[in-house]
């Protein structure tokens, strides 16, 4: 029997909508967290990006804390913290402090990518080179130690942080991250919402190579994908054009805010751009509730993941919430 009654979570890149301010974008982050909390979503993750005038998620830990302060039950975390940009001790102290303030509500998803261009990455990093990218596995293990028992740590400790047991998730879009998550016995979240090419192989590697650990006894596979659900197929197909324009800005290297939907993308993108964006977003559930349910069933027939993380680039806030509500109803009905 196909398993679709699985936990649902949210990823938010904290985009600025056309016509809105940075402050309004931050307010929208909290508003969506409160709405999905009421719906019964399990987690609400915020991504780290830098030097992007159309996103407000650069100081990710501050946004996470702000969201925790304005919600009550939903787990809030990072999807993810780009660890090469930060000293592990600083991350441990920040998340350790939040874990003390909000017990059992914090997640720490970790990524290896810079979350920005290379010039900005150089400005962010604690060394002059790119060594931190290659020390990612060691930095993850340092964080596991910082959050662990005091008697397992060295002279340098995270206070607050030690013994908080902040749960760590490995995020990735390649088979390298799958191998690391499997080796460390940690939950694994794959970024198929923008880089789906290696997803199937990464899932197989993670499950085959998984080593039970103190943190996890068996593999826990999470996949992030795009979901644009509306009351009719036609409405959803129109709303998805906001996401397509968002990806088009990435392809063209432009800094445009999240734009309203259009009737057709044909006059906006070239054939090559359409092909590229379609490839980037190939794992997107689009349509009415019935259509999205069938797409989820097909997906689970093939991959049988343990948790789904939905990202929905929808311009209208009410329609975005409607999309999350329809998806939750699909899963609850099983």
mmCIF file with all atom_site columns, N, CA and C in Angstrom, residues 83 110 112 135-145 168-171 176-188 205-206 209-220:
data_model
loop_
_atom_site.group_PDB
_atom_site.id
_atom_site.type_symbol
_atom_site.label_atom_id
_atom_site.label_alt_id
_atom_site.label_comp_id
_atom_site.label_asym_id
_atom_site.label_entity_id
_atom_site.label_seq_id
_atom_site.pdbx_PDB_ins_code
_atom_site.Cartn_x
_atom_site.Cartn_y
_atom_site.Cartn_z
_atom_site.occupancy
_atom_site.B_iso_or_equiv
_atom_site.pdbx_formal_charge
_atom_site.auth_seq_id
_atom_site.auth_comp_id
_atom_site.auth_asym_id
_atom_site.auth_atom_id
_atom_site.pdbx_PDB_model_num
ATOM 1   N N  . UNK A 1 83  ? 27.285 25.633 6.549  1.00 0.00 ? 83  UNK A N  1
ATOM 2   C CA . UNK A 1 83  ? 28.326 25.524 7.564  1.00 0.00 ? 83  UNK A CA 1
ATOM 3   C C  . UNK A 1 83  ? 29.682 26.092 7.155  1.00 0.00 ? 83  UNK A C  1
ATOM 4   N N  . UNK A 1 110 ? 22.054 21.284 8.068  1.00 0.00 ? 110 UNK A N  1
ATOM 5   C CA . UNK A 1 110 ? 23.376 21.769 7.683  1.00 0.00 ? 110 UNK A CA 1
ATOM 6   C C  . UNK A 1 110 ? 23.659 21.486 6.212  1.00 0.00 ? 110 UNK A C  1
ATOM 7   N N  . UNK A 1 112 ? 26.533 22.201 2.777  1.00 0.00 ? 112 UNK A N  1
ATOM 8   C CA . UNK A 1 112 ? 27.940 22.426 2.434  1.00 0.00 ? 112 UNK A CA 1
ATOM 9   C C  . UNK A 1 112 ? 28.128 23.581 1.454  1.00 0.00 ? 112 UNK A C  1
ATOM 10  N N  . UNK A 1 135 ? 36.241 20.733 4.977  1.00 0.00 ? 135 UNK A N  1
ATOM 11  C CA . UNK A 1 135 ? 36.189 20.279 6.369  1.00 0.00 ? 135 UNK A CA 1
ATOM 12  C C  . UNK A 1 135 ? 34.747 20.113 6.849  1.00 0.00 ? 135 UNK A C  1
ATOM 13  N N  . UNK A 1 136 ? 33.789 20.152 5.927  1.00 0.00 ? 136 UNK A N  1
ATOM 14  C CA . UNK A 1 136 ? 32.379 20.030 6.300  1.00 0.00 ? 136 UNK A CA 1
ATOM 15  C C  . UNK A 1 136 ? 32.111 18.792 7.157  1.00 0.00 ? 136 UNK A C  1
ATOM 16  N N  . UNK A 1 137 ? 32.585 17.593 6.793  1.00 0.00 ? 137 UNK A N  1
ATOM 17  C CA . UNK A 1 137 ? 32.313 16.429 7.643  1.00 0.00 ? 137 UNK A CA 1
ATOM 18  C C  . UNK A 1 137 ? 32.852 16.606 9.062  1.00 0.00 ? 137 UNK A C  1
ATOM 19  N N  . UNK A 1 138 ? 34.065 17.149 9.186  1.00 0.00 ? 138 UNK A N  1
ATOM 20  C CA . UNK A 1 138 ? 34.633 17.351 10.513 1.00 0.00 ? 138 UNK A CA 1
ATOM 21  C C  . UNK A 1 138 ? 33.854 18.413 11.299 1.00 0.00 ? 138 UNK A C  1
ATOM 22  N N  . UNK A 1 139 ? 33.388 19.446 10.586 1.00 0.00 ? 139 UNK A N  1
ATOM 23  C CA . UNK A 1 139 ? 32.617 20.497 11.254 1.00 0.00 ? 139 UNK A CA 1
ATOM 24  C C  . UNK A 1 139 ? 31.270 19.966 11.753 1.00 0.00 ? 139 UNK A C  1
ATOM 25  N N  . UNK A 1 140 ? 30.650 19.070 10.983 1.00 0.00 ? 140 UNK A N  1
ATOM 26  C CA . UNK A 1 140 ? 29.402 18.450 11.443 1.00 0.00 ? 140 UNK A CA 1
ATOM 27  C C  . UNK A 1 140 ? 29.660 17.646 12.715 1.00 0.00 ? 140 UNK A C  1
ATOM 28  N N  . UNK A 1 141 ? 30.741 16.880 12.721 1.00 0.00 ? 141 UNK A N  1
ATOM 29  C CA . UNK A 1 141 ? 31.056 16.088 13.906 1.00 0.00 ? 141 UNK A CA 1
ATOM 30  C C  . UNK A 1 141 ? 31.375 16.977 15.102 1.00 0.00 ? 141 UNK A C  1
ATOM 31  N N  . UNK A 1 142 ? 32.006 18.123 14.853 1.00 0.00 ? 142 UNK A N  1
ATOM 32  C CA . UNK A 1 142 ? 32.257 19.070 15.944 1.00 0.00 ? 142 UNK A CA 1
ATOM 33  C C  . UNK A 1 142 ? 30.943 19.534 16.564 1.00 0.00 ? 142 UNK A C  1
ATOM 34  N N  . UNK A 1 143 ? 29.961 19.823 15.722 1.00 0.00 ? 143 UNK A N  1
ATOM 35  C CA . UNK A 1 143 ? 28.664 20.268 16.226 1.00 0.00 ? 143 UNK A CA 1
ATOM 36  C C  . UNK A 1 143 ? 27.962 19.163 17.019 1.00 0.00 ? 143 UNK A C  1
ATOM 37  N N  . UNK A 1 144 ? 28.043 17.940 16.537 1.00 0.00 ? 144 UNK A N  1
ATOM 38  C CA . UNK A 1 144 ? 27.460 16.822 17.284 1.00 0.00 ? 144 UNK A CA 1
ATOM 39  C C  . UNK A 1 144 ? 28.087 16.727 18.669 1.00 0.00 ? 144 UNK A C  1
ATOM 40  N N  . UNK A 1 145 ? 29.385 16.971 18.734 1.00 0.00 ? 145 UNK A N  1
ATOM 41  C CA . UNK A 1 145 ? 30.080 16.938 20.022 1.00 0.00 ? 145 UNK A CA 1
ATOM 42  C C  . UNK A 1 145 ? 29.658 18.097 20.912 1.00 0.00 ? 145 UNK A C  1
ATOM 43  N N  . UNK A 1 168 ? 20.418 17.302 14.443 1.00 0.00 ? 168 UNK A N  1
ATOM 44  C CA . UNK A 1 168 ? 21.120 17.735 13.232 1.00 0.00 ? 168 UNK A CA 1
ATOM 45  C C  . UNK A 1 168 ? 20.646 16.915 12.037 1.00 0.00 ? 168 UNK A C  1
ATOM 46  N N  . UNK A 1 169 ? 20.448 17.612 10.922 1.00 0.00 ? 169 UNK A N  1
ATOM 47  C CA . UNK A 1 169 ? 20.028 17.001 9.663  1.00 0.00 ? 169 UNK A CA 1
ATOM 48  C C  . UNK A 1 169 ? 21.048 17.379 8.598  1.00 0.00 ? 169 UNK A C  1
ATOM 49  N N  . UNK A 1 170 ? 21.419 16.422 7.765  1.00 0.00 ? 170 UNK A N  1
ATOM 50  C CA . UNK A 1 170 ? 22.308 16.709 6.648  1.00 0.00 ? 170 UNK A CA 1
ATOM 51  C C  . UNK A 1 170 ? 21.456 17.042 5.432  1.00 0.00 ? 170 UNK A C  1
ATOM 52  N N  . UNK A 1 171 ? 21.732 18.198 4.843  1.00 0.00 ? 171 UNK A N  1
ATOM 53  C CA . UNK A 1 171 ? 21.033 18.642 3.641  1.00 0.00 ? 171 UNK A CA 1
ATOM 54  C C  . UNK A 1 171 ? 21.975 18.517 2.453  1.00 0.00 ? 171 UNK A C  1
ATOM 55  N N  . UNK A 1 176 ? 27.398 12.954 -2.502 1.00 0.00 ? 176 UNK A N  1
ATOM 56  C CA . UNK A 1 176 ? 28.362 13.145 -1.412 1.00 0.00 ? 176 UNK A CA 1
ATOM 57  C C  . UNK A 1 176 ? 27.650 13.340 -0.083 1.00 0.00 ? 176 UNK A C  1
ATOM 58  N N  . UNK A 1 177 ? 26.617 14.177 -0.095 1.00 0.00 ? 177 UNK A N  1
ATOM 59  C CA . UNK A 1 177 ? 25.881 14.441 1.146  1.00 0.00 ? 177 UNK A CA 1
ATOM 60  C C  . UNK A 1 177 ? 25.154 13.182 1.617  1.00 0.00 ? 177 UNK A C  1
ATOM 61  N N  . UNK A 1 178 ? 24.687 12.358 0.678  1.00 0.00 ? 178 UNK A N  1
ATOM 62  C CA . UNK A 1 178 ? 24.019 11.112 1.045  1.00 0.00 ? 178 UNK A CA 1
ATOM 63  C C  . UNK A 1 178 ? 24.978 10.182 1.782  1.00 0.00 ? 178 UNK A C  1
ATOM 64  N N  . UNK A 1 179 ? 26.201 10.095 1.274  1.00 0.00 ? 179 UNK A N  1
ATOM 65  C CA . UNK A 1 179 ? 27.201 9.231  1.916  1.00 0.00 ? 179 UNK A CA 1
ATOM 66  C C  . UNK A 1 179 ? 27.545 9.723  3.316  1.00 0.00 ? 179 UNK A C  1
ATOM 67  N N  . UNK A 1 180 ? 27.650 11.044 3.463  1.00 0.00 ? 180 UNK A N  1
ATOM 68  C CA . UNK A 1 180 ? 27.992 11.598 4.777  1.00 0.00 ? 180 UNK A CA 1
ATOM 69  C C  . UNK A 1 180 ? 26.863 11.351 5.775  1.00 0.00 ? 180 UNK A C  1
ATOM 70  N N  . UNK A 1 181 ? 25.630 11.614 5.374  1.00 0.00 ? 181 UNK A N  1
ATOM 71  C CA . UNK A 1 181 ? 24.493 11.381 6.270  1.00 0.00 ? 181 UNK A CA 1
ATOM 72  C C  . UNK A 1 181 ? 24.418 9.909  6.682  1.00 0.00 ? 181 UNK A C  1
ATOM 73  N N  . UNK A 1 182 ? 24.670 9.014  5.720  1.00 0.00 ? 182 UNK A N  1
ATOM 74  C CA . UNK A 1 182 ? 24.642 7.580  6.015  1.00 0.00 ? 182 UNK A CA 1
ATOM 75  C C  . UNK A 1 182 ? 25.753 7.188  6.976  1.00 0.00 ? 182 UNK A C  1
ATOM 76  N N  . UNK A 1 183 ? 26.946 7.708  6.746  1.00 0.00 ? 183 UNK A N  1
ATOM 77  C CA . UNK A 1 183 ? 28.094 7.375  7.594  1.00 0.00 ? 183 UNK A CA 1
ATOM 78  C C  . UNK A 1 183 ? 27.891 7.829  9.028  1.00 0.00 ? 183 UNK A C  1
ATOM 79  N N  . UNK A 1 184 ? 27.326 9.036  9.195  1.00 0.00 ? 184 UNK A N  1
ATOM 80  C CA . UNK A 1 184 ? 27.145 9.589  10.541 1.00 0.00 ? 184 UNK A CA 1
ATOM 81  C C  . UNK A 1 184 ? 25.853 9.113  11.204 1.00 0.00 ? 184 UNK A C  1
ATOM 82  N N  . UNK A 1 185 ? 25.000 8.426  10.445 1.00 0.00 ? 185 UNK A N  1
ATOM 83  C CA . UNK A 1 185 ? 23.744 7.956  11.010 1.00 0.00 ? 185 UNK A CA 1
ATOM 84  C C  . UNK A 1 185 ? 22.800 9.080  11.358 1.00 0.00 ? 185 UNK A C  1
ATOM 85  N N  . UNK A 1 186 ? 22.679 10.046 10.419 1.00 0.00 ? 186 UNK A N  1
ATOM 86  C CA . UNK A 1 186 ? 21.832 11.213 10.634 1.00 0.00 ? 186 UNK A CA 1
ATOM 87  C C  . UNK A 1 186 ? 20.698 11.246 9.616  1.00 0.00 ? 186 UNK A C  1
ATOM 88  N N  . UNK A 1 187 ? 19.602 11.943 9.917  1.00 0.00 ? 187 UNK A N  1
ATOM 89  C CA . UNK A 1 187 ? 18.552 12.114 8.907  1.00 0.00 ? 187 UNK A CA 1
ATOM 90  C C  . UNK A 1 187 ? 19.053 12.939 7.737  1.00 0.00 ? 187 UNK A C  1
ATOM 91  N N  . UNK A 1 188 ? 18.481 12.674 6.570  1.00 0.00 ? 188 UNK A N  1
ATOM 92  C CA . UNK A 1 188 ? 18.978 13.259 5.331  1.00 0.00 ? 188 UNK A CA 1
ATOM 93  C C  . UNK A 1 188 ? 17.845 13.920 4.574  1.00 0.00 ? 188 UNK A C  1
ATOM 94  N N  . UNK A 1 205 ? 21.777 5.442  -2.198 1.00 0.00 ? 205 UNK A N  1
ATOM 95  C CA . UNK A 1 205 ? 23.050 5.401  -1.475 1.00 0.00 ? 205 UNK A CA 1
ATOM 96  C C  . UNK A 1 205 ? 22.827 5.582  0.018  1.00 0.00 ? 205 UNK A C  1
ATOM 97  N N  . UNK A 1 206 ? 22.011 6.559  0.379  1.00 0.00 ? 206 UNK A N  1
ATOM 98  C CA . UNK A 1 206 ? 21.770 6.824  1.800  1.00 0.00 ? 206 UNK A CA 1
ATOM 99  C C  . UNK A 1 206 ? 21.184 5.599  2.493  1.00 0.00 ? 206 UNK A C  1
ATOM 100 N N  . UNK A 1 209 ? 23.840 2.566  2.543  1.00 0.00 ? 209 UNK A N  1
ATOM 101 C CA . UNK A 1 209 ? 25.060 2.758  3.322  1.00 0.00 ? 209 UNK A CA 1
ATOM 102 C C  . UNK A 1 209 ? 24.801 3.223  4.755  1.00 0.00 ? 209 UNK A C  1
ATOM 103 N N  . UNK A 1 210 ? 23.564 3.391  5.137  1.00 0.00 ? 210 UNK A N  1
ATOM 104 C CA . UNK A 1 210 ? 23.237 3.943  6.447  1.00 0.00 ? 210 UNK A CA 1
ATOM 105 C C  . UNK A 1 210 ? 23.817 3.093  7.582  1.00 0.00 ? 210 UNK A C  1
ATOM 106 N N  . UNK A 1 211 ? 24.445 3.761  8.530  1.00 0.00 ? 211 UNK A N  1
ATOM 107 C CA . UNK A 1 211 ? 24.994 3.110  9.718  1.00 0.00 ? 211 UNK A CA 1
ATOM 108 C C  . UNK A 1 211 ? 24.241 3.609  10.953 1.00 0.00 ? 211 UNK A C  1
ATOM 109 N N  . UNK A 1 212 ? 23.577 2.728  11.680 1.00 0.00 ? 212 UNK A N  1
ATOM 110 C CA . UNK A 1 212 ? 22.860 3.157  12.882 1.00 0.00 ? 212 UNK A CA 1
ATOM 111 C C  . UNK A 1 212 ? 23.780 3.892  13.847 1.00 0.00 ? 212 UNK A C  1
ATOM 112 N N  . UNK A 1 213 ? 23.220 4.890  14.525 1.00 0.00 ? 213 UNK A N  1
ATOM 113 C CA . UNK A 1 213 ? 24.017 5.741  15.408 1.00 0.00 ? 213 UNK A CA 1
ATOM 114 C C  . UNK A 1 213 ? 23.241 6.020  16.695 1.00 0.00 ? 213 UNK A C  1
ATOM 115 N N  . UNK A 1 214 ? 23.860 6.808  17.575 1.00 0.00 ? 214 UNK A N  1
ATOM 116 C CA . UNK A 1 214 ? 23.166 7.238  18.786 1.00 0.00 ? 214 UNK A CA 1
ATOM 117 C C  . UNK A 1 214 ? 21.995 8.157  18.475 1.00 0.00 ? 214 UNK A C  1
ATOM 118 N N  . UNK A 1 215 ? 21.980 8.695  17.242 1.00 0.00 ? 215 UNK A N  1
ATOM 119 C CA . UNK A 1 215 ? 20.964 9.676  16.868 1.00 0.00 ? 215 UNK A CA 1
ATOM 120 C C  . UNK A 1 215 ? 19.800 9.051  16.116 1.00 0.00 ? 215 UNK A C  1
ATOM 121 N N  . UNK A 1 216 ? 20.060 7.937  15.438 1.00 0.00 ? 216 UNK A N  1
ATOM 122 C CA . UNK A 1 216 ? 19.057 7.361  14.540 1.00 0.00 ? 216 UNK A CA 1
ATOM 123 C C  . UNK A 1 216 ? 19.352 5.877  14.356 1.00 0.00 ? 216 UNK A C  1
ATOM 124 N N  . UNK A 1 217 ? 18.315 5.039  14.492 1.00 0.00 ? 217 UNK A N  1
ATOM 125 C CA . UNK A 1 217 ? 18.525 3.591  14.375 1.00 0.00 ? 217 UNK A CA 1
ATOM 126 C C  . UNK A 1 217 ? 18.355 3.085  12.948 1.00 0.00 ? 217 UNK A C  1
ATOM 127 N N  . UNK A 1 218 ? 17.601 3.847  12.127 1.00 0.00 ? 218 UNK A N  1
ATOM 128 C CA . UNK A 1 218 ? 17.404 3.450  10.739 1.00 0.00 ? 218 UNK A CA 1
ATOM 129 C C  . UNK A 1 218 ? 17.307 4.705  9.875  1.00 0.00 ? 218 UNK A C  1
ATOM 130 N N  . UNK A 1 219 ? 17.453 4.569  8.564  1.00 0.00 ? 219 UNK A N  1
ATOM 131 C CA . UNK A 1 219 ? 17.462 5.768  7.704  1.00 0.00 ? 219 UNK A CA 1
ATOM 132 C C  . UNK A 1 219 ? 16.174 6.576  7.845  1.00 0.00 ? 219 UNK A C  1
ATOM 133 N N  . UNK A 1 220 ? 16.323 7.897  7.768  1.00 0.00 ? 220 UNK A N  1
ATOM 134 C CA . UNK A 1 220 ? 15.161 8.790  7.751  1.00 0.00 ? 220 UNK A CA 1
ATOM 135 C C  . UNK A 1 220 ? 15.352 9.745  6.595  1.00 0.00 ? 220 UNK A C  1
#
